[in-house]
PDB file of C-alpha atoms in Angstrom:
ATOM      1  CA  MET A   1      -3.461 -10.544 -16.439  1.00 35.00           C
ATOM      2  CA  PRO A   2      -3.502  -7.670 -14.302  1.00 36.00           C
ATOM      3  CA  HIS A   3      -6.498  -6.783 -12.895  1.00 35.00           C
ATOM      4  CA  GLY A   4      -8.241  -4.354 -14.631  1.00 39.00           C
ATOM      5  CA  THR A   5      -7.333  -5.431 -18.475  1.00 39.00           C
ATOM      6  CA  ASN A   6      -8.965  -7.035 -21.232  1.00 39.00           C
ATOM      7  CA  SER A   7      -8.750 -10.252 -21.946  1.00 37.00           C
ATOM      8  CA  ALA A   8      -9.432 -12.033 -25.304  1.00 35.00           C
ATOM      9  CA  THR A   9     -12.009 -14.430 -25.128  1.00 35.00           C
ATOM     10  CA  THR A  10     -12.058 -17.386 -26.686  1.00 33.00           C
ATOM     11  CA  GLY A  11     -14.761 -19.646 -24.966  1.00 36.00           C
ATOM     12  CA  PRO A  12     -14.770 -22.883 -22.653  1.00 37.00           C
ATOM     13  CA  SER A  13     -13.592 -25.177 -25.159  1.00 38.00           C
ATOM     14  CA  ALA A  14     -10.204 -23.361 -26.131  1.00 39.00           C
ATOM     15  CA  PRO A  15      -7.252 -25.233 -26.054  1.00 40.00           C
ATOM     16  CA  ALA A  16      -4.477 -24.216 -23.690  1.00 42.00           C
ATOM     17  CA  THR A  17      -1.603 -21.974 -24.822  1.00 43.00           C
ATOM     18  CA  SER A  18       2.349 -22.659 -24.235  1.00 45.00           C
ATOM     19  CA  GLY A  19       3.041 -21.454 -20.703  1.00 48.00           C
ATOM     20  CA  VAL A  20      -0.734 -21.821 -19.262  1.00 48.00           C
ATOM     21  CA  LYS A  21      -0.934 -24.389 -16.528  1.00 55.00           C
ATOM     22  CA  GLU A  22      -3.499 -26.923 -17.184  1.00 59.00           C
ATOM     23  CA  GLN A  23      -6.355 -26.024 -14.829  1.00 62.00           C
ATOM     24  CA  ARG A  24      -8.035 -29.886 -13.137  1.00 75.00           C
ATOM     25  CA  VAL A  25     -11.456 -29.916 -14.194  1.00 80.00           C
ATOM     26  CA  THR A  26     -13.584 -30.432 -11.465  1.00 88.00           C
ATOM     27  CA  LYS A  27     -17.376 -30.306 -10.323  1.00 92.00           C
ATOM     28  CA  GLN A  28     -16.760 -26.763  -9.153  1.00 93.00           C
ATOM     29  CA  ARG A  29     -15.262 -25.132 -11.854  1.00 93.00           C
ATOM     30  CA  LEU A  30     -17.904 -26.669 -14.251  1.00 93.00           C
ATOM     31  CA  ALA A  31     -20.547 -25.234 -12.105  1.00 94.00           C
ATOM     32  CA  VAL A  32     -19.021 -21.850 -12.407  1.00 95.00           C
ATOM     33  CA  SER A  33     -18.452 -22.088 -15.902  1.00 93.00           C
ATOM     34  CA  ALA A  34     -21.609 -23.076 -16.792  1.00 94.00           C
ATOM     35  CA  ALA A  35     -23.292 -20.409 -14.806  1.00 95.00           C
ATOM     36  CA  LEU A  36     -21.092 -17.712 -16.597  1.00 94.00           C
ATOM     37  CA  ASP A  37     -22.514 -19.395 -19.401  1.00 92.00           C
ATOM     38  CA  GLU A  38     -26.016 -18.502 -18.686  1.00 92.00           C
ATOM     39  CA  LEU A  39     -25.392 -14.881 -17.890  1.00 90.00           C
ATOM     40  CA  ASP A  40     -25.371 -11.720 -20.226  1.00 82.00           C
ATOM     41  CA  ASP A  41     -24.253  -9.114 -17.730  1.00 83.00           C
ATOM     42  CA  PHE A  42     -20.948  -9.198 -15.792  1.00 89.00           C
ATOM     43  CA  VAL A  43     -21.449 -10.376 -12.710  1.00 91.00           C
ATOM     44  CA  SER A  44     -19.361 -10.215  -9.129  1.00 93.00           C
ATOM     45  CA  THR A  45     -17.882 -13.187  -7.406  1.00 96.00           C
ATOM     46  CA  GLN A  46     -20.306 -12.721  -4.645  1.00 95.00           C
ATOM     47  CA  GLU A  47     -23.644 -12.143  -6.976  1.00 94.00           C
ATOM     48  CA  LEU A  48     -22.316 -15.590  -8.320  1.00 96.00           C
ATOM     49  CA  TYR A  49     -21.294 -17.511  -5.506  1.00 96.00           C
ATOM     50  CA  ARG A  50     -24.716 -16.488  -4.867  1.00 96.00           C
ATOM     51  CA  LEU A  51     -26.645 -17.660  -7.819  1.00 95.00           C
ATOM     52  CA  LEU A  52     -24.491 -21.063  -7.322  1.00 96.00           C
ATOM     53  CA  GLN A  53     -26.324 -21.261  -3.646  1.00 95.00           C
ATOM     54  CA  ASN A  54     -29.592 -20.434  -4.731  1.00 95.00           C
ATOM     55  CA  LYS A  55     -29.377 -23.495  -7.126  1.00 94.00           C
ATOM     56  CA  GLY A  56     -28.479 -25.744  -4.624  1.00 95.00           C
ATOM     57  CA  ILE A  57     -24.899 -25.806  -6.120  1.00 93.00           C
ATOM     58  CA  SER A  58     -21.588 -26.170  -3.620  1.00 92.00           C
ATOM     59  CA  VAL A  59     -18.824 -24.154  -4.057  1.00 94.00           C
ATOM     60  CA  SER A  60     -17.384 -21.965  -1.693  1.00 95.00           C
ATOM     61  CA  LEU A  61     -16.323 -18.008  -1.801  1.00 95.00           C
ATOM     62  CA  ALA A  62     -13.052 -18.738  -1.609  1.00 96.00           C
ATOM     63  CA  THR A  63     -13.300 -21.587  -4.922  1.00 95.00           C
ATOM     64  CA  ALA A  64     -15.226 -19.143  -6.498  1.00 96.00           C
ATOM     65  CA  TYR A  65     -12.981 -16.545  -6.143  1.00 94.00           C
ATOM     66  CA  ARG A  66      -9.909 -18.756  -7.243  1.00 95.00           C
ATOM     67  CA  ILE A  67     -11.662 -20.343 -10.323  1.00 95.00           C
ATOM     68  CA  LEU A  68     -12.845 -16.951 -11.775  1.00 95.00           C
ATOM     69  CA  GLN A  69      -9.509 -15.810 -11.228  1.00 93.00           C
ATOM     70  CA  SER A  70      -7.617 -18.827 -13.040  1.00 92.00           C
ATOM     71  CA  LEU A  71     -10.508 -18.446 -16.007  1.00 91.00           C
ATOM     72  CA  ALA A  72      -9.255 -14.716 -16.179  1.00 89.00           C
ATOM     73  CA  ASP A  73      -5.998 -15.883 -16.525  1.00 86.00           C
ATOM     74  CA  ASP A  74      -6.204 -18.331 -19.040  1.00 85.00           C
ATOM     75  CA  GLY A  75      -8.178 -15.829 -21.015  1.00 81.00           C
ATOM     76  CA  LEU A  76     -11.507 -17.526 -20.875  1.00 87.00           C
ATOM     77  CA  ILE A  77     -13.590 -14.699 -19.532  1.00 90.00           C
ATOM     78  CA  ASP A  78     -12.941 -11.275 -19.145  1.00 87.00           C
ATOM     79  CA  VAL A  79     -12.373  -9.381 -15.999  1.00 88.00           C
ATOM     80  CA  LEU A  80     -12.957  -5.566 -15.284  1.00 85.00           C
ATOM     81  CA  ARG A  81     -13.522  -3.345 -12.825  1.00 84.00           C
ATOM     82  CA  ASN A  82     -17.122  -1.817 -11.554  1.00 79.00           C
ATOM     83  CA  GLY A  83     -17.903   1.646 -11.058  1.00 73.00           C
ATOM     84  CA  GLU A  84     -17.193   0.477  -7.354  1.00 81.00           C
ATOM     85  CA  GLY A  85     -13.866  -0.621  -8.353  1.00 83.00           C
ATOM     86  CA  GLU A  86     -14.941  -4.179  -8.015  1.00 89.00           C
ATOM     87  CA  ALA A  87     -13.572  -7.271 -10.140  1.00 90.00           C
ATOM     88  CA  VAL A  88     -16.590  -8.302 -12.487  1.00 91.00           C
ATOM     89  CA  TYR A  89     -16.548 -10.968 -15.068  1.00 93.00           C
ATOM     90  CA  ARG A  90     -18.425 -12.648 -17.790  1.00 89.00           C
ATOM     91  CA  ARG A  91     -17.926 -14.908 -20.899  1.00 88.00           C
ATOM     92  CA  CYS A  92     -17.849 -12.349 -23.512  1.00 77.00           C
ATOM     93  CA  ASN A  93     -19.193 -13.075 -26.943  1.00 73.00           C
ATOM     94  CA  VAL A  94     -16.398 -11.158 -28.887  1.00 69.00           C
ATOM     95  CA  THR A  95     -12.824 -12.734 -29.588  1.00 70.00           C
ATOM     96  CA  GLY A  96     -10.165 -10.651 -29.670  1.00 73.00           C
ATOM     97  CA  HIS A  97      -9.169  -6.935 -27.880  1.00 79.00           C
ATOM     98  CA  HIS A  98     -12.661  -5.468 -26.992  1.00 82.00           C
ATOM     99  CA  HIS A  99     -14.024  -2.634 -24.732  1.00 85.00           C
ATOM    100  CA  HIS A 100     -17.726  -2.693 -23.031  1.00 85.00           C
ATOM    101  CA  LEU A 101     -20.391   0.192 -22.595  1.00 88.00           C
ATOM    102  CA  LEU A 102     -21.542  -0.617 -19.241  1.00 86.00           C
ATOM    103  CA  CYS A 103     -24.740   0.470 -16.887  1.00 89.00           C
ATOM    104  CA  ARG A 104     -24.462   2.153 -13.919  1.00 87.00           C
ATOM    105  CA  ASN A 105     -27.762   0.855 -12.753  1.00 88.00           C
ATOM    106  CA  CYS A 106     -28.545  -2.617 -14.255  1.00 86.00           C
ATOM    107  CA  GLY A 107     -25.495  -3.531 -15.011  1.00 80.00           C
ATOM    108  CA  LYS A 108     -25.890  -4.558 -19.057  1.00 85.00           C
ATOM    109  CA  ALA A 109     -22.505  -4.996 -21.102  1.00 83.00           C
ATOM    110  CA  VAL A 110     -22.256  -4.308 -24.556  1.00 85.00           C
ATOM    111  CA  GLU A 111     -19.542  -5.223 -26.300  1.00 82.00           C
ATOM    112  CA  VAL A 112     -17.628  -2.909 -28.908  1.00 85.00           C
ATOM    113  CA  GLU A 113     -14.655  -2.725 -31.005  1.00 84.00           C
ATOM    114  CA  ALA A 114     -13.037   0.695 -31.417  1.00 85.00           C
ATOM    115  CA  PRO A 115     -10.919   1.147 -33.772  1.00 86.00           C
ATOM    116  CA  ALA A 116      -9.994   4.842 -33.249  1.00 90.00           C
ATOM    117  CA  VAL A 117      -9.055   3.675 -29.412  1.00 89.00           C
ATOM    118  CA  GLU A 118      -6.380   1.596 -30.900  1.00 88.00           C
ATOM    119  CA  THR A 119      -5.169   3.928 -33.180  1.00 91.00           C
ATOM    120  CA  TRP A 120      -4.572   7.306 -30.560  1.00 93.00           C
ATOM    121  CA  ALA A 121      -3.270   4.159 -27.752  1.00 92.00           C
ATOM    122  CA  ALA A 122      -0.589   3.191 -30.230  1.00 92.00           C
ATOM    123  CA  ARG A 123      -0.168   6.816 -31.295  1.00 95.00           C
ATOM    124  CA  THR A 124       0.034   8.221 -27.744  1.00 96.00           C
ATOM    125  CA  ALA A 125       2.398   5.342 -26.677  1.00 96.00           C
ATOM    126  CA  SER A 126       4.645   5.717 -29.673  1.00 96.00           C
ATOM    127  CA  GLU A 127       4.890   9.294 -28.733  1.00 97.00           C
ATOM    128  CA  HIS A 128       6.206   8.920 -25.810  1.00 97.00           C
ATOM    129  CA  GLY A 129       8.463   6.084 -26.387  1.00 97.00           C
ATOM    130  CA  PHE A 130       6.332   3.230 -24.749  1.00 96.00           C
ATOM    131  CA  THR A 131       6.487  -0.070 -26.043  1.00 94.00           C
ATOM    132  CA  GLU A 132       4.353  -3.523 -25.257  1.00 92.00           C
ATOM    133  CA  VAL A 133       1.471  -1.557 -24.121  1.00 89.00           C
ATOM    134  CA  ALA A 134      -1.902  -2.510 -23.300  1.00 85.00           C
ATOM    135  CA  HIS A 135      -5.157  -0.429 -22.259  1.00 85.00           C
ATOM    136  CA  THR A 136      -8.493  -0.923 -21.259  1.00 80.00           C
ATOM    137  CA  VAL A 137     -11.297   1.082 -22.485  1.00 84.00           C
ATOM    138  CA  GLU A 138     -14.722   0.600 -20.509  1.00 82.00           C
ATOM    139  CA  ILE A 139     -17.431   3.210 -20.715  1.00 89.00           C
ATOM    140  CA  PHE A 140     -19.832   3.783 -17.945  1.00 88.00           C
ATOM    141  CA  GLY A 141     -23.473   4.838 -18.503  1.00 92.00           C
ATOM    142  CA  LEU A 142     -26.926   4.530 -17.948  1.00 94.00           C
ATOM    143  CA  CYS A 143     -28.657   1.910 -20.792  1.00 93.00           C
ATOM    144  CA  PRO A 144     -31.496   2.860 -22.632  1.00 96.00           C
ATOM    145  CA  GLU A 145     -33.897   0.942 -20.505  1.00 95.00           C
ATOM    146  CA  CYS A 146     -32.319   2.510 -17.134  1.00 95.00           C
ATOM    147  CA  THR A 147     -32.658   6.093 -19.447  1.00 96.00           C
ATOM    148  CA  ALA A 148     -36.117   5.798 -19.671  1.00 96.00           C
ATOM    149  CA  LYS A 149     -36.924   3.840 -16.262  1.00 95.00           C
ATOM    150  CA  LYS A 150     -34.926   7.647 -14.966  1.00 95.00           C
ATOM    151  CA  ALA A 151     -36.856   9.916 -17.305  1.00 96.00           C
ATOM    152  CA  ALA A 152     -40.262   8.354 -15.949  1.00 96.00           C
ATOM    153  CA  GLY A 153     -39.171   8.848 -12.124  1.00 95.00           C
ATOM    154  CA  THR A 154     -39.115   4.973 -11.580  1.00 94.00           C
ATOM    155  CA  LEU A 155     -35.259   4.680 -11.114  1.00 90.00           C
TER     156      LEU A 155
END
């Protein structure tokens, strides 16, 4: 899956689809997967690495990168680019194609389905003769909590 595309997420116990290379289940892979299960928002590889280190779990940064990319390639987690262009990862609760609202300040993410976007994307592609199209829509802004902090001058 190319970086920046939304994948359908199925959860940690989803069966492998045909053509997907079976991954060896290692202590490190289980630790990364468990850490993602505990998080509500998207996390960068570096942030996840720090969380694992703080828990005393030994996973190298390079291994964390490989595991996250593998989970994303297998459709088990979503990957997108944040406002700074850095890849961030999360195990989403929504299966199937969806989009996200992302807070630029705290990183809070809200999963959204957007049928109007799907209709627009299909129509636009068709009008230009494109086939086999995919798209990613991520909306960045301030969540209600950060908006309130900004209004109060504490952000």
